[in-house]
N, CA, C and O atoms as a DFTB+ gen file, in Angstrom:
648 C
 N C O
     1  1      32.656     -35.365      -1.640
     2  2      31.679     -34.879      -2.687
     3  2      30.863     -33.791      -2.646
     4  3      29.852     -34.076      -2.004
     5  1      30.850     -32.461      -3.121
     6  2      29.834     -31.549      -2.998
     7  2      28.400     -31.904      -3.854
     8  3      28.370     -32.464      -4.950
     9  1      27.420     -31.515      -3.203
    10  2      26.025     -31.564      -4.119
    11  2      25.611     -30.144      -4.208
    12  3      25.149     -29.604      -3.203
    13  1      25.739     -29.468      -5.356
    14  2      25.160     -28.321      -5.699
    15  2      23.650     -28.512      -6.038
    16  3      23.376     -29.462      -6.772
    17  1      22.751     -27.804      -5.636
    18  2      21.372     -28.269      -6.223
    19  2      20.928     -26.778      -6.685
    20  3      20.545     -25.983      -5.827
    21  1      20.974     -26.469      -7.830
    22  2      20.338     -25.563      -8.644
    23  2      18.794     -25.369      -8.814
    24  3      18.256     -25.782      -9.842
    25  1      17.977     -24.671      -7.707
    26  2      16.840     -24.167      -7.990
    27  2      15.955     -25.007      -7.358
    28  3      14.770     -24.760      -7.583
    29  1      16.256     -26.141      -6.465
    30  2      15.208     -27.201      -6.302
    31  2      13.968     -26.588      -5.541
    32  3      12.858     -27.106      -5.658
    33  1      14.214     -25.306      -4.643
    34  2      12.877     -24.754      -4.338
    35  2      12.843     -25.266      -2.775
    36  3      12.825     -24.488      -1.821
    37  1      12.839     -26.486      -2.683
    38  2      12.476     -26.843      -1.189
    39  2      13.195     -26.664      -0.280
    40  3      14.336     -27.011      -0.584
    41  1      13.112     -26.239       0.852
    42  2      13.790     -26.125       2.209
    43  2      14.419     -27.408       2.833
    44  3      15.374     -27.317       3.604
    45  1      13.914     -28.504       2.517
    46  2      13.981     -29.766       2.991
    47  2      15.510     -30.076       2.868
    48  3      16.009     -30.587       3.871
    49  1      16.467     -29.813       1.626
    50  2      17.834     -30.121       1.338
    51  2      18.834     -28.998       2.455
    52  3      20.006     -29.195       2.776
    53  1      18.061     -27.964       2.834
    54  2      19.153     -27.496       4.001
    55  2      18.285     -27.548       5.168
    56  3      18.591     -26.792       6.090
    57  1      17.176     -28.355       5.321
    58  2      16.376     -28.555       6.800
    59  2      16.868     -29.992       7.137
    60  3      17.980     -30.442       7.414
    61  1      15.538     -30.589       7.003
    62  2      15.578     -32.262       7.653
    63  2      17.002     -32.931       6.591
    64  3      17.943     -33.656       6.917
    65  1      16.678     -32.383       5.400
    66  2      17.348     -33.539       4.743
    67  2      18.955     -32.904       4.723
    68  3      19.621     -33.414       3.822
    69  1      19.616     -31.999       5.459
    70  2      20.778     -31.453       5.493
    71  2      21.696     -32.281       5.305
    72  3      21.529     -33.473       5.565
    73  1      22.972     -31.742       4.760
    74  2      23.790     -32.666       4.524
    75  2      25.379     -31.362       4.363
    76  3      25.444     -30.364       3.644
    77  1      26.480     -31.942       5.370
    78  2      27.111     -30.903       5.237
    79  2      28.413     -30.756       3.472
    80  3      29.527     -30.280       3.251
    81  1      27.655     -31.275       2.900
    82  2      28.411     -31.422       1.531
    83  2      27.359     -30.705       0.470
    84  3      27.722     -30.618      -0.703
    85  1      25.978     -30.157       0.884
    86  2      25.046     -29.874       0.217
    87  2      25.011     -28.186      -0.007
    88  3      24.960     -27.468       0.991
    89  1      25.036     -27.673      -1.187
    90  2      24.960     -26.181      -1.248
    91  2      23.562     -25.746      -2.305
    92  3      23.616     -26.034      -3.501
    93  1      22.518     -25.138      -1.804
    94  2      21.494     -24.787      -2.550
    95  2      21.542     -23.511      -2.997
    96  3      21.566     -22.575      -2.198
    97  1      21.560     -23.326      -4.334
    98  2      21.665     -22.189      -5.275
    99  2      20.229     -21.601      -5.475
   100  3      19.366     -22.301      -6.005
   101  1      19.945     -20.256      -5.037
   102  2      18.881     -19.658      -5.656
   103  2      18.012     -19.902      -3.965
   104  3      18.474     -20.319      -2.903
   105  1      16.615     -19.437      -4.330
   106  2      15.598     -19.852      -3.486
   107  2      15.243     -21.025      -2.841
   108  3      15.206     -22.130      -3.380
   109  1      14.879     -20.687      -1.233
   110  2      13.719     -22.035      -1.134
   111  2      12.753     -21.729      -0.461
   112  3      12.492     -20.626       0.019
   113  1      12.177     -22.692      -0.395
   114  2      10.585     -22.725       0.264
   115  2      10.444     -21.582       1.479
   116  3       9.674     -20.632       1.617
   117  1      11.562     -22.119       2.316
   118  2      11.510     -21.182       3.581
   119  2      12.005     -19.464       3.650
   120  3      11.760     -18.654       4.544
   121  1      12.762     -19.268       2.397
   122  2      13.050     -17.847       2.384
   123  2      11.662     -17.240       1.373
   124  3      11.398     -16.043       1.485
   125  1      10.878     -18.034       0.483
   126  2       9.802     -17.518      -0.113
   127  2       8.607     -17.041       1.101
   128  3       7.799     -16.113       1.085
   129  1       8.857     -18.003       2.039
   130  2       7.397     -18.158       3.171
   131  2       7.465     -17.005       3.915
   132  3       6.588     -16.142       3.940
   133  1       8.558     -16.987       4.554
   134  2       9.120     -16.270       6.082
   135  2       9.127     -14.578       5.685
   136  3       8.532     -13.698       6.307
   137  1       9.912     -14.424       4.563
   138  2       9.553     -12.707       4.260
   139  2       8.399     -12.371       4.044
   140  3       8.035     -11.310       4.552
   141  1       7.393     -13.180       3.191
   142  2       6.127     -12.551       2.835
   143  2       5.326     -12.570       3.717
   144  3       4.677     -11.576       4.041
   145  1       5.193     -14.052       4.432
   146  2       4.258     -13.914       5.513
   147  2       4.518     -13.223       6.611
   148  3       3.498     -12.990       7.260
   149  1       5.449     -12.828       7.042
   150  2       5.905     -11.626       8.432
   151  2       5.446     -10.415       7.708
   152  3       4.502      -9.753       8.140
   153  1       6.012     -10.136       6.738
   154  2       5.177      -8.536       6.313
   155  2       4.010      -8.735       6.221
   156  3       3.428      -7.783       6.740
   157  1       3.143      -9.648       5.743
   158  2       1.816      -9.254       5.401
   159  2       1.078      -9.844       6.797
   160  3      -0.136      -9.686       6.666
   161  1       1.299     -10.267       7.670
   162  2       0.826     -10.585       9.190
   163  2       1.123      -9.325       9.531
   164  3       0.146      -8.679       9.911
   165  1       2.381      -8.635       9.517
   166  2       2.725      -7.027      10.386
   167  2       1.406      -6.355       9.601
   168  3       0.559      -5.762      10.269
   169  1       1.304      -6.452       8.461
   170  2       0.271      -5.362       7.682
   171  2      -1.050      -5.741       7.786
   172  3      -1.767      -5.252       6.913
   173  1      -1.482      -6.312       8.419
   174  2      -2.644      -6.660       8.936
   175  2      -3.630      -7.865       8.666
   176  3      -4.757      -8.083       9.112
   177  1      -2.607      -8.779       7.537
   178  2      -3.446      -9.821       7.321
   179  2      -2.928     -11.035       8.091
   180  3      -1.912     -11.708       7.917
   181  1      -3.982     -11.133       9.058
   182  2      -3.786     -12.337      10.184
   183  2      -4.210     -13.545      10.042
   184  3      -3.589     -14.482      10.545
   185  1      -5.348     -13.724       9.328
   186  2      -6.100     -15.042       8.825
   187  2      -5.792     -15.539       7.416
   188  3      -5.950     -14.813       6.434
   189  1      -5.374     -16.721       7.345
   190  2      -4.793     -17.113       5.996
   191  2      -5.603     -18.287       5.533
   192  3      -6.173     -19.040       6.324
   193  1      -5.638     -18.423       4.216
   194  2      -6.305     -19.594       3.494
   195  2      -5.277     -19.897       2.468
   196  3      -4.823     -18.951       1.824
   197  1      -4.855     -21.099       2.240
   198  2      -4.184     -21.370       1.431
   199  2      -4.340     -22.271      -0.048
   200  3      -4.723     -23.441      -0.034
   201  1      -4.096     -21.773      -0.913
   202  2      -4.653     -22.338      -2.301
   203  2      -3.193     -23.115      -2.893
   204  3      -2.336     -22.499      -3.526
   205  1      -3.111     -24.526      -2.562
   206  2      -1.670     -24.970      -2.625
   207  2      -1.511     -25.608      -3.820
   208  3      -2.587     -26.000      -4.271
   209  1      -0.389     -25.899      -4.621
   210  2       0.124     -26.634      -5.541
   211  2       0.135     -28.093      -4.879
   212  3       0.790     -28.304      -3.858
   213  1      -0.627     -29.098      -5.511
   214  2      -0.663     -30.375      -4.890
   215  2       0.635     -31.452      -5.345
   216  3       0.468     -32.450      -6.045
   217  1       1.947     -31.002      -4.776
   218  2       3.074     -31.667      -4.988
   219  2       3.930     -31.185      -4.066
   220  3       3.571     -30.384      -3.203
   221  1       5.188     -31.656      -4.179
   222  2       6.130     -31.406      -3.206
   223  2       6.667     -30.127      -2.906
   224  3       7.151     -29.773      -1.831
   225  1       6.515     -29.330      -4.159
   226  2       7.119     -27.747      -3.822
   227  2       6.102     -27.176      -3.080
   228  3       6.440     -26.646      -2.021
   229  1       4.415     -27.153      -3.529
   230  2       3.313     -26.535      -2.988
   231  2       3.091     -26.717      -1.788
   232  3       2.887     -25.748      -1.057
   233  1       3.079     -28.029      -1.299
   234  2       3.076     -28.384       0.195
   235  2       4.275     -27.903       1.173
   236  3       4.004     -27.448       2.284
   237  1       5.706     -28.028       0.686
   238  2       6.740     -27.318       1.357
   239  2       6.383     -25.816       1.284
   240  3       6.874     -25.349       2.312
   241  1       5.845     -24.924       0.671
   242  2       5.684     -23.670       0.747
   243  2       4.742     -23.395       1.722
   244  3       4.921     -22.577       2.625
   245  1       3.523     -24.205       1.527
   246  2       2.276     -23.802       2.438
   247  2       2.735     -24.054       3.851
   248  3       2.503     -23.309       4.803
   249  1       3.455     -25.258       3.888
   250  2       3.932     -25.889       5.435
   251  2       4.902     -24.854       6.167
   252  3       4.924     -24.627       7.377
   253  1       5.810     -24.193       5.045
   254  2       6.904     -23.044       5.724
   255  2       6.121     -21.811       6.262
   256  3       6.218     -21.463       7.438
   257  1       5.368     -21.186       5.382
   258  2       4.347     -20.300       5.233
   259  2       3.502     -20.333       6.511
   260  3       3.637     -19.390       7.290
   261  1       2.603     -21.364       6.826
   262  2       2.004     -21.400       7.791
   263  2       2.896     -21.511       8.795
   264  3       2.646     -20.525       9.488
   265  1       3.785     -22.101       9.308
   266  2       4.564     -21.888      10.690
   267  2       5.037     -20.862      10.780
   268  3       5.481     -20.594      11.897
   269  1       5.171     -19.845       9.730
   270  2       5.738     -18.709      10.007
   271  2       4.571     -17.987      10.488
   272  3       4.613     -17.422      11.581
   273  1       3.606     -17.964       9.806
   274  2       2.276     -16.958      10.031
   275  2       1.839     -17.302      11.306
   276  3       1.556     -16.327      12.001
   277  1       1.653     -18.738      11.988
   278  2       1.248     -18.773      13.160
   279  2       2.300     -18.119      14.103
   280  3       1.867     -17.563      15.112
   281  1       3.940     -18.135      13.820
   282  2       4.778     -18.123      14.670
   283  2       4.421     -16.335      15.144
   284  3       4.372     -15.838      16.269
   285  1       4.240     -15.773      13.942
   286  2       3.870     -14.304      14.213
   287  2       2.810     -13.905      14.802
   288  3       2.898     -12.729      15.154
   289  1       1.939     -14.354      15.029
   290  2       0.590     -14.355      15.750
   291  2      -0.648     -14.444      14.639
   292  3      -1.684     -13.923      15.051
   293  1      -0.711     -14.947      13.461
   294  2      -1.638     -15.270      12.501
   295  2      -2.227     -16.598      12.867
   296  3      -1.749     -17.450      13.616
   297  1      -3.687     -16.621      12.004
   298  2      -3.907     -18.036      11.915
   299  2      -4.195     -18.772      10.573
   300  3      -4.316     -18.204       9.488
   301  1      -4.279     -20.011      10.774
   302  2      -4.804     -20.569       9.312
   303  2      -5.925     -21.006       9.333
   304  3      -6.211     -21.866      10.166
   305  1      -6.967     -20.489       8.330
   306  2      -8.203     -20.692       8.226
   307  2      -8.816     -22.072       7.677
   308  3      -9.852     -22.650       8.006
   309  1      -7.691     -22.459       6.592
   310  2      -7.701     -23.382       5.660
   311  2      -6.876     -23.599       4.505
   312  3      -5.993     -22.793       4.212
   313  1      -7.134     -24.780       3.733
   314  2      -6.242     -24.712       2.618
   315  2      -6.948     -25.625       1.505
   316  3      -7.952     -26.255       1.836
   317  1      -6.513     -25.707       0.346
   318  2      -6.930     -26.867      -0.611
   319  2      -6.206     -26.783      -1.387
   320  3      -5.651     -25.704      -1.593
   321  1      -5.931     -27.890      -2.122
   322  2      -4.399     -28.290      -2.957
   323  2      -5.161     -28.843      -4.653
   324  3      -6.022     -29.693      -4.880
   325  1      -4.492     -28.052      -5.466
   326  2      -5.102     -28.484      -6.872
   327  2      -3.929     -28.789      -7.612
   328  3      -2.802     -28.299      -7.542
   329  1      -4.417     -29.728      -8.367
   330  2      -3.330     -30.437      -9.292
   331  2      -2.477     -29.569     -10.033
   332  3      -2.982     -28.528     -10.452
   333  1      -0.989     -29.860     -10.329
   334  2      -0.457     -29.142     -11.424
   335  2      -1.313     -29.178     -13.022
   336  3      -1.834     -30.086     -13.669
   337  1      -1.133     -27.626     -13.252
   338  2      -1.606     -27.628     -14.701
   339  2      -3.468     -27.493     -14.568
   340  3      -4.212     -27.818     -15.493
   341  1      -3.916     -26.994     -13.329
   342  2      -5.097     -26.735     -13.344
   343  2      -5.399     -25.718     -13.921
   344  3      -4.677     -24.723     -13.865
   345  1      -6.891     -25.764     -14.814
   346  2      -7.058     -24.528     -15.918
   347  2      -8.168     -23.987     -14.963
   348  3      -8.267     -22.761     -15.001
   349  1      -9.083     -24.669     -14.060
   350  2     -10.160     -24.007     -13.401
   351  2     -10.442     -24.191     -12.250
   352  3     -10.976     -25.198     -11.785
   353  1     -10.035     -23.021     -11.562
   354  2      -9.716     -22.662     -10.108
   355  2     -11.012     -22.124      -9.464
   356  3     -10.801     -21.612      -8.365
   357  1     -12.234     -22.110      -9.848
   358  2     -13.344     -21.617      -9.430
   359  2     -13.694     -22.344      -7.926
   360  3     -13.859     -21.708      -6.885
   361  1     -13.765     -23.770      -8.055
   362  2     -14.090     -24.409      -7.077
   363  2     -13.115     -24.023      -5.683
   364  3     -13.505     -23.979      -4.516
   365  1     -11.793     -23.775      -6.179
   366  2     -10.762     -23.797      -4.970
   367  2     -10.693     -22.308      -4.583
   368  3     -10.103     -22.000      -3.547
   369  1     -11.245     -21.397      -5.334
   370  2     -11.138     -19.820      -5.033
   371  2     -12.712     -19.581      -4.464
   372  3     -13.154     -18.534      -3.992
   373  1     -13.252     -20.545      -4.602
   374  2     -14.963     -20.238      -3.694
   375  2     -14.466     -20.616      -2.575
   376  3     -14.558     -19.713      -1.744
   377  1     -13.889     -21.721      -2.106
   378  2     -13.586     -21.976      -0.929
   379  2     -12.317     -21.280       0.152
   380  3     -12.115     -21.558       1.334
   381  1     -11.680     -20.425      -0.617
   382  2     -11.072     -19.299      -0.485
   383  2     -11.990     -18.206       0.357
   384  3     -12.185     -17.870       1.525
   385  1     -12.448     -17.850      -1.042
   386  2     -13.089     -16.959      -0.528
   387  2     -14.694     -17.305       0.763
   388  3     -15.085     -16.409       1.511
   389  1     -15.128     -18.232       0.745
   390  2     -16.125     -18.805       1.923
   391  2     -15.411     -18.745       3.311
   392  3     -15.946     -18.619       4.412
   393  1     -13.791     -18.889       2.947
   394  2     -13.660     -19.230       4.571
   395  2     -13.448     -18.019       5.485
   396  3     -13.259     -18.026       6.702
   397  1     -13.512     -17.072       4.723
   398  2     -13.400     -15.668       5.511
   399  2     -11.879     -14.809       5.886
   400  3     -11.698     -13.693       6.372
   401  1     -11.036     -15.738       5.483
   402  2      -9.824     -15.223       5.384
   403  2      -9.295     -14.114       5.082
   404  3      -9.496     -13.788       3.912
   405  1      -8.685     -13.399       5.698
   406  2      -8.130     -11.861       5.346
   407  2      -7.096     -12.005       4.116
   408  3      -6.897     -11.182       3.223
   409  1      -6.470     -13.306       4.308
   410  2      -5.318     -13.584       3.061
   411  2      -5.611     -14.650       2.293
   412  3      -5.844     -15.652       2.969
   413  1      -5.701     -14.832       0.901
   414  2      -5.742     -15.681      -0.032
   415  2      -4.155     -16.005      -0.520
   416  3      -3.567     -15.315      -1.353
   417  1      -3.619     -17.088       0.099
   418  2      -1.799     -17.173      -0.393
   419  2      -1.956     -18.146      -1.396
   420  3      -2.627     -19.158      -1.196
   421  1      -1.208     -17.842      -2.796
   422  2      -1.138     -18.614      -3.931
   423  2       0.159     -19.601      -3.410
   424  3       1.236     -19.011      -3.501
   425  1       0.224     -20.593      -3.034
   426  2       1.349     -21.593      -2.599
   427  2       1.491     -22.201      -3.924
   428  3       1.319     -23.415      -3.808
   429  1       1.755     -21.829      -5.249
   430  2       1.912     -22.200      -6.522
   431  2       2.791     -21.419      -7.256
   432  3       3.370     -20.462      -6.743
   433  1       2.927     -21.718      -8.314
   434  2       3.987     -21.087      -9.236
   435  2       3.591     -21.087     -10.414
   436  3       2.676     -21.849     -10.725
   437  1       4.193     -20.211     -11.392
   438  2       4.007     -20.289     -12.780
   439  2       2.564     -20.157     -13.386
   440  3       1.604     -19.504     -12.977
   441  1       2.704     -21.015     -14.539
   442  2       0.933     -20.849     -15.187
   443  2       0.022     -21.080     -14.265
   444  3      -0.998     -20.437     -14.516
   445  1      -0.090     -21.950     -12.956
   446  2      -1.226     -22.281     -12.258
   447  2      -1.400     -20.821     -11.063
   448  3      -2.497     -20.501     -10.606
   449  1      -0.178     -20.136     -10.741
   450  2      -0.383     -19.026     -10.405
   451  2      -0.932     -17.783     -10.832
   452  3      -1.553     -16.933     -10.194
   453  1      -0.475     -17.849     -12.435
   454  2      -1.071     -16.742     -13.293
   455  2      -2.682     -17.131     -13.572
   456  3      -3.614     -16.327     -13.556
   457  1      -2.750     -18.287     -13.780
   458  2      -4.229     -18.893     -13.774
   459  2      -5.255     -18.281     -12.555
   460  3      -6.329     -17.692     -12.680
   461  1      -4.434     -18.685     -11.227
   462  2      -5.189     -18.443     -10.138
   463  2      -5.813     -17.352      -9.720
   464  3      -6.934     -17.166      -9.247
   465  1      -4.607     -16.420     -10.048
   466  2      -4.677     -14.648      -9.874
   467  2      -5.732     -14.083     -10.489
   468  3      -6.485     -13.251      -9.983
   469  1      -5.822     -14.734     -12.080
   470  2      -6.668     -14.061     -13.107
   471  2      -8.216     -14.575     -12.782
   472  3      -9.146     -13.876     -13.184
   473  1      -8.412     -15.468     -12.251
   474  2      -9.867     -15.857     -11.939
   475  2     -10.104     -15.650     -10.819
   476  3     -11.311     -15.648     -10.581
   477  1      -9.160     -15.379      -9.590
   478  2      -9.438     -14.528      -8.834
   479  2     -10.081     -13.171      -9.059
   480  3     -11.172     -12.798      -8.629
   481  1      -9.101     -12.407      -9.909
   482  2      -9.803     -11.104     -10.184
   483  2     -11.346     -11.138     -10.654
   484  3     -12.214     -10.471     -10.091
   485  1     -11.616     -12.089     -11.878
   486  2     -12.811     -12.332     -12.181
   487  2     -13.737     -12.782     -11.577
   488  3     -14.749     -12.938     -12.260
   489  1     -13.829     -13.187     -10.076
   490  2     -14.446     -13.737      -9.264
   491  2     -14.725     -12.402      -8.239
   492  3     -15.530     -12.363      -7.308
   493  1     -13.934     -11.467      -8.639
   494  2     -13.959     -10.243      -7.734
   495  2     -13.110     -10.531      -5.949
   496  3     -13.332      -9.935      -4.895
   497  1     -12.499     -11.241      -6.135
   498  2     -12.341     -11.924      -4.562
   499  2     -11.541     -10.784      -3.794
   500  3     -11.582     -10.909      -2.570
   501  1     -10.868      -9.770      -4.242
   502  2     -10.118      -8.361      -3.544
   503  2     -11.255      -7.508      -3.506
   504  3     -11.456      -6.853      -2.484
   505  1     -12.088      -7.417      -4.555
   506  2     -12.775      -6.507      -4.478
   507  2     -13.668      -5.716      -3.322
   508  3     -13.807      -4.493      -3.312
   509  1     -14.093      -6.383      -2.609
   510  2     -14.605      -6.260      -1.208
   511  2     -13.603      -5.580      -0.384
   512  3     -14.018      -4.857       0.521
   513  1     -12.511      -5.692      -0.544
   514  2     -11.541      -5.063       0.601
   515  2     -11.444      -5.888       1.653
   516  3     -10.799      -5.408       2.585
   517  1     -11.944      -7.166       1.849
   518  2     -12.180      -7.866       2.838
   519  2     -10.971      -8.943       2.807
   520  3     -10.483      -9.455       3.814
   521  1     -10.534      -9.221       1.334
   522  2      -9.633     -10.447       1.478
   523  2      -8.295      -9.733       0.593
   524  3      -8.360      -8.764      -0.164
   525  1      -7.297     -10.403       0.893
   526  2      -5.953     -10.216      -0.274
   527  2      -5.484     -11.199      -0.872
   528  3      -5.245     -12.140      -0.114
   529  1      -5.241     -11.379      -1.980
   530  2      -4.341     -12.212      -2.830
   531  2      -2.954     -11.838      -2.615
   532  3      -2.608     -10.660      -2.691
   533  1      -2.096     -12.828      -2.337
   534  2      -0.513     -13.075      -2.039
   535  2       0.140     -14.119      -2.591
   536  3       0.120     -15.249      -2.102
   537  1       0.787     -13.785      -3.690
   538  2       1.563     -14.753      -4.423
   539  2       2.955     -15.300      -3.655
   540  3       3.887     -14.498      -3.708
   541  1       3.184     -16.397      -3.041
   542  2       4.310     -16.568      -2.574
   543  2       5.809     -16.858      -3.624
   544  3       6.989     -16.934      -3.284
   545  1       5.296     -16.947      -4.714
   546  2       6.528     -16.880      -5.565
   547  2       5.989     -16.500      -6.940
   548  3       5.272     -17.352      -7.467
   549  1       6.190     -15.456      -7.562
   550  2       5.817     -14.942      -8.755
   551  2       6.809     -14.292      -9.374
   552  3       7.439     -13.518      -8.653
   553  1       7.224     -14.397     -10.793
   554  2       8.386     -13.706     -11.300
   555  2       7.655     -12.735     -12.127
   556  3       6.440     -12.672     -12.315
   557  1       8.594     -11.985     -12.593
   558  2       8.362     -10.800     -13.347
   559  2       7.547     -11.486     -14.897
   560  3       6.629     -10.791     -15.332
   561  1       7.725     -12.183     -15.314
   562  2       6.935     -12.864     -16.531
   563  2       5.578     -13.192     -16.211
   564  3       4.590     -13.011     -16.922
   565  1       5.645     -13.795     -14.833
   566  2       3.932     -14.253     -14.492
   567  2       3.338     -12.607     -14.383
   568  3       2.284     -12.391     -14.980
   569  1       3.954     -11.512     -13.677
   570  2       3.312     -10.128     -13.265
   571  2       2.936      -9.784     -14.936
   572  3       1.813      -9.490     -15.347
   573  1       4.094      -9.896     -15.707
   574  2       3.489      -9.462     -17.179
   575  2       2.135      -9.972     -17.936
   576  3       1.374      -9.309     -18.640
   577  1       2.060     -11.441     -17.556
   578  2       1.383     -12.167     -18.295
   579  2      -0.267     -11.852     -17.214
   580  3      -1.387     -12.033     -17.693
   581  1      -0.040     -11.397     -15.834
   582  2      -1.517     -11.104     -15.642
   583  2      -1.763      -9.859     -16.116
   584  3      -2.986      -9.734     -16.072
   585  1      -1.230      -8.778     -16.584
   586  2      -1.669      -7.683     -16.768
   587  2      -1.765      -6.720     -15.451
   588  3      -1.809      -7.065     -14.271
   589  1      -1.785      -5.298     -16.061
   590  2      -1.561      -4.380     -14.999
   591  2      -2.975      -4.479     -14.091
   592  3      -3.036      -4.663     -12.875
   593  1      -4.050      -4.310     -14.994
   594  2      -5.600      -4.489     -13.890
   595  2      -5.321      -5.861     -12.844
   596  3      -5.628      -5.778     -11.655
   597  1      -4.916      -6.695     -13.223
   598  2      -5.195      -8.015     -12.273
   599  2      -3.933      -8.161     -11.498
   600  3      -3.815      -9.016     -10.620
   601  1      -2.881      -7.228     -11.861
   602  2      -1.634      -7.369     -10.933
   603  2      -1.199      -6.319      -9.779
   604  3      -0.329      -6.397      -8.911
   605  1      -2.230      -5.207     -10.132
   606  2      -1.910      -4.165      -9.113
   607  2      -2.881      -4.328      -7.958
   608  3      -4.049      -4.705      -8.044
   609  1      -1.999      -3.872      -6.508
   610  2      -2.667      -4.437      -5.515
   611  2      -2.210      -5.691      -4.864
   612  3      -2.542      -5.960      -3.710
   613  1      -1.448      -6.469      -5.587
   614  2      -1.317      -7.458      -5.125
   615  2       0.099      -7.701      -4.785
   616  3       1.033      -7.280      -5.468
   617  1       0.270      -8.642      -3.318
   618  2       1.270      -8.831      -2.758
   619  2       2.042     -10.221      -3.328
   620  3       1.521     -11.318      -3.536
   621  1       3.351      -9.850      -3.499
   622  2       3.967     -10.932      -4.367
   623  2       5.515     -11.205      -3.754
   624  3       6.206     -10.217      -3.506
   625  1       6.000     -12.428      -3.536
   626  2       7.372     -12.643      -3.407
   627  2       8.038     -13.008      -4.853
   628  3       7.352     -13.480      -5.759
   629  1       9.367     -12.760      -4.983
   630  2       9.682     -12.895      -6.354
   631  2      11.025     -13.850      -6.428
   632  3      11.796     -13.574      -5.510
   633  1      11.464     -14.830      -7.229
   634  2      12.696     -15.471      -7.319
   635  2      13.568     -14.618      -7.981
   636  3      13.394     -13.400      -8.018
   637  1      14.476     -15.182      -8.494
   638  2      15.475     -14.655      -9.280
   639  2      14.806     -14.366     -10.777
   640  3      14.162     -15.204     -11.409
   641  1      15.074     -13.088     -11.189
   642  2      14.412     -12.586     -12.379
   643  2      15.542     -12.819     -13.149
   644  3      16.666     -12.631     -12.684
   645  1      15.339     -13.244     -14.383
   646  2      16.344     -13.709     -15.735
   647  2      15.679     -13.135     -16.684
   648  3      16.066     -13.222     -17.849
């Protein structure tokens, strides 16, 4: 029997839980994390802080991105986990800002990523030029929801655009 996993996102299905009968369709956390982390570190973003969704997807995305950041010579300055459907990211963003990390990585998706990015813009997180906001999974609809002012200058990795 073949198991076709459609958009499960986790790299565990093709990693530690791999089976010869499993096929994963679309992206996983390994693919999202590696391309983005490698490019951002190569572009000078060597120290990272993660704002992570506190469930399996967010934790796997942070784990895979952290491993790649370290592998290519970057460092992790810290992380904070926010529950699904968080509306107020202010305390999390203050921790990210105070970390002194050059990169604040959003290891979340959907409305949480949009809300965190909008609030980061309101806080002026990237205004000084000392920190960059990186979305590890943003869709075109998320970029539209952010609007041009809040989306410009951001680094993001997108999944399949439907």
